[in-house]
Amino acid sequence: MKPVFFIWMVALLCICCASKNDNPSGLPVYGVKLPIEKEVNGKTVIDSLDHIIPPFTFVNQDSSTVTEKTVEGKIYLADFFFTSCFTICPKVKKNMKKVYEVFKDRPDFVILSHSIDTRHDTVGRLAWYANKFDINSDTWHLLTGEKEAIYKIAYDYYITALESDDAPGGFDHSGAVVLLDRKRRIRGMYDGTDPERMEQLIKDTQLLLDKE
């Protein structure tokens, strides 16, 4: 099975498994729940855990370390890009800039954009890119790190991100933007190239900020 097809199958399964139970905002929690055993009143029962993004360590455009602690207790967005991308990335970043402008002064809001071109997108290159889009790392982190770690966490976000000789620029990646809650659970997935979907992202982000 091809990696891209597999990732999209997983994403579809997550959408089908999304649950709205006990969520004040009404937004679903995406992901396949993991079964666990626990003891209740002396009996072993099967419970389930929500899919959450695992711990991570990357470096941003200011050479600062960014980990899961950076987003602790915050609503955040995640996407994957590379600075030399000439297809979907400029469209996605233009639309994300609108979201950034709405929430950039919120201390409980963060954006994590992961570069999938870890060879060329150095810290200096990411700093240049941040300056180009007039963004700051108080709110928007452009991240680099170990290639394997970047690609692994893309899988955890259910986003396509991999090297491909057949793709423009040498990388096959989607324009998806993921919305996560304060527990690092996925609460929405949006086409970053679609202005209407990004307007919905703004509304959903506001819901999470206000209600959860």
Coordinates of C-alpha atoms in Angstrom, one line a residue:
M1 CA 0.0 0.0 0.0
K2 CA 1.4 3.4 -0.9
P3 CA 2.2 5.7 2.0
V4 CA 0.0 8.6 0.8
F5 CA -3.0 6.3 0.3
F6 CA -2.4 4.8 3.7
I7 CA -2.3 8.2 5.5
W8 CA -5.5 9.3 3.8
M9 CA -7.2 6.0 4.7
V10 CA -6.2 6.6 8.3
A11 CA -7.5 10.2 8.2
L12 CA -10.8 9.0 6.8
L13 CA -11.1 6.4 9.6
C14 CA -10.4 9.2 12.1
I15 CA -13.2 11.3 10.7
C16 CA -15.5 8.3 10.9
C17 CA -14.4 7.7 14.5
A18 CA -14.7 11.4 15.5
S19 CA -16.8 11.9 18.6
K20 CA -18.6 15.0 20.0
N21 CA -19.4 13.5 23.4
D22 CA -18.7 15.7 26.4
N23 CA -17.1 18.5 24.4
P24 CA -18.4 22.0 25.4
S25 CA -17.5 23.5 22.0
G26 CA -19.4 20.8 20.1
L27 CA -16.3 20.1 18.0
P28 CA -15.4 16.4 17.5
V29 CA -12.3 14.7 18.8
Y30 CA -10.5 13.0 15.8
G31 CA -8.5 9.8 15.9
V32 CA -8.7 6.1 16.7
K33 CA -9.1 5.6 20.4
L34 CA -6.5 3.3 22.0
P35 CA -7.9 0.4 24.2
I36 CA -6.3 0.1 27.7
E37 CA -6.9 -2.1 30.6
K38 CA -7.6 -0.6 34.0
E39 CA -9.0 -1.8 37.3
V40 CA -12.4 -0.6 38.5
N41 CA -13.8 -1.9 41.8
G42 CA -11.4 -4.8 41.8
K43 CA -12.3 -5.8 38.2
T44 CA -10.2 -5.4 35.1
V45 CA -12.1 -3.5 32.4
I46 CA -11.3 -2.2 29.0
D47 CA -11.3 1.6 28.6
S48 CA -10.0 3.8 25.8
L49 CA -7.7 6.8 25.4
D50 CA -8.1 9.6 22.9
H51 CA -5.4 10.0 20.2
I52 CA -3.0 12.7 21.3
I53 CA 0.1 14.1 19.7
P54 CA 3.1 12.5 21.4
P55 CA 6.0 14.6 23.0
F56 CA 8.3 16.3 20.5
T57 CA 11.4 18.4 20.3
F58 CA 12.2 20.8 17.4
V59 CA 14.0 24.1 16.8
N60 CA 12.3 27.3 15.6
Q61 CA 13.4 30.3 13.5
D62 CA 15.0 32.0 16.5
S63 CA 17.0 28.9 17.4
S64 CA 14.8 28.3 20.4
T65 CA 13.7 24.8 21.4
V66 CA 10.0 24.0 20.9
T67 CA 8.5 21.0 22.7
E68 CA 5.1 19.8 23.8
K69 CA 5.5 22.1 26.8
T70 CA 5.3 25.1 24.4
V71 CA 1.7 24.2 23.5
E72 CA 0.8 23.0 27.0
G73 CA -2.7 24.5 27.9
K74 CA -2.9 26.2 24.5
I75 CA -5.0 25.9 21.4
Y76 CA -2.7 25.4 18.4
L77 CA -2.5 24.8 14.7
A78 CA -0.1 22.5 12.9
D79 CA 0.9 22.2 9.3
F80 CA 3.8 21.0 7.1
F81 CA 5.6 23.0 4.4
F82 CA 9.0 23.9 2.9
T83 CA 10.3 27.3 2.1
S84 CA 11.1 26.6 -1.6
C85 CA 7.7 25.2 -2.3
F86 CA 6.1 27.0 -5.2
T87 CA 2.8 25.1 -5.4
I88 CA 0.5 25.0 -2.4
C89 CA 2.7 26.4 0.4
P90 CA 2.4 30.1 -0.6
K91 CA -1.4 29.7 -0.7
V92 CA -1.6 28.0 2.7
K93 CA 0.7 30.5 4.3
K94 CA -1.3 33.4 2.9
N95 CA -4.5 31.9 4.4
M96 CA -2.8 31.0 7.7
K97 CA -1.5 34.6 8.0
K98 CA -5.1 35.7 8.2
V99 CA -5.7 33.3 11.1
Y100 CA -2.5 34.5 12.7
E101 CA -3.6 38.1 12.5
V102 CA -6.9 37.3 14.4
F103 CA -5.2 35.4 17.3
K104 CA -1.6 36.6 17.5
D105 CA -2.2 38.5 20.7
R106 CA -3.7 35.6 22.5
P107 CA -1.2 34.0 24.9
D108 CA -3.1 30.7 24.7
F109 CA -2.8 30.3 20.9
V110 CA 0.2 29.0 18.9
I111 CA 1.0 27.9 15.4
L112 CA 3.5 25.2 14.6
S113 CA 4.7 24.9 11.0
H114 CA 7.1 22.0 10.4
S115 CA 9.5 22.1 7.5
I116 CA 9.8 18.8 5.6
D117 CA 13.0 20.0 3.8
T118 CA 15.3 19.6 6.8
R119 CA 18.4 19.7 4.6
H120 CA 17.8 23.2 3.1
D121 CA 15.5 24.8 5.6
T122 CA 18.1 25.8 8.2
V123 CA 17.3 28.0 11.2
G124 CA 18.6 31.0 9.1
R125 CA 16.4 30.1 6.2
L126 CA 13.4 29.8 8.5
A127 CA 14.2 33.2 10.0
W128 CA 14.3 34.7 6.5
Y129 CA 10.9 33.1 5.7
A130 CA 9.4 34.4 9.0
N131 CA 10.6 37.9 8.1
K132 CA 9.1 37.5 4.6
F133 CA 5.7 36.8 6.1
D134 CA 6.1 39.3 8.9
I135 CA 5.5 36.8 11.7
N136 CA 7.1 36.4 15.1
S137 CA 7.9 33.3 17.2
D138 CA 5.8 34.5 20.1
T139 CA 2.9 33.0 18.2
W140 CA 4.1 31.3 15.1
H141 CA 7.0 28.8 15.2
L142 CA 8.6 27.7 11.9
L143 CA 10.2 24.4 12.9
T144 CA 13.1 22.1 11.8
G145 CA 14.7 19.1 13.4
E146 CA 15.6 15.5 12.6
K147 CA 14.0 14.4 9.4
E148 CA 12.7 11.1 10.8
A149 CA 11.1 13.0 13.7
I150 CA 9.4 15.5 11.4
Y151 CA 7.9 12.7 9.2
K152 CA 6.9 10.7 12.2
I153 CA 4.9 13.5 13.8
A154 CA 3.3 14.3 10.4
Y155 CA 1.9 10.8 10.6
D156 CA 0.6 11.5 14.1
Y157 CA -1.2 14.6 12.8
Y158 CA -2.6 12.4 9.9
I159 CA -0.9 14.7 7.4
T160 CA 0.9 13.6 4.2
A161 CA 4.6 14.6 4.3
L162 CA 7.3 12.6 2.5
E163 CA 10.1 12.8 0.0
S164 CA 9.1 12.0 -3.6
D165 CA 11.1 12.4 -6.8
D166 CA 7.8 12.6 -8.7
A167 CA 6.4 15.6 -6.7
P168 CA 7.2 19.3 -7.5
G169 CA 10.2 20.3 -5.4
G170 CA 10.9 16.7 -4.4
F171 CA 8.3 16.5 -1.6
D172 CA 4.8 15.1 -1.5
H173 CA 2.7 17.0 1.1
S174 CA -0.8 18.1 1.7
G175 CA -2.0 21.6 2.4
A176 CA -3.9 20.4 5.5
V177 CA -4.0 22.5 8.6
V178 CA -4.9 20.8 11.9
L179 CA -6.6 22.3 14.9
L180 CA -5.6 21.0 18.3
D181 CA -7.0 21.6 21.8
R182 CA -5.2 22.1 25.1
K183 CA -4.7 18.4 25.5
R184 CA -3.0 17.9 22.1
R185 CA -6.1 16.2 20.6
I186 CA -7.1 16.8 17.0
R187 CA -10.3 18.8 16.8
G188 CA -10.4 19.8 13.1
M189 CA -8.7 19.3 9.8
Y190 CA -8.9 22.0 7.1
D191 CA -7.7 22.5 3.5
G192 CA -5.3 25.4 3.9
T193 CA -5.6 26.3 0.2
D194 CA -9.4 27.0 0.6
P195 CA -10.2 30.4 2.0
E196 CA -13.7 29.3 3.0
R197 CA -12.3 26.4 5.0
M198 CA -9.8 28.7 6.7
E199 CA -12.7 31.0 7.7
Q200 CA -14.3 28.0 9.3
L201 CA -11.0 27.3 11.0
I202 CA -11.1 30.8 12.6
K203 CA -14.6 30.1 13.9
D204 CA -13.7 26.7 15.3
T205 CA -10.5 28.1 16.9
Q206 CA -12.5 30.8 18.6
L207 CA -14.9 28.1 19.9
L208 CA -12.1 26.2 21.5
L209 CA -10.5 29.3 23.0
D210 CA -13.9 30.4 24.5
K211 CA -15.3 27.1 25.6
E212 CA -12.6 24.5 26.3

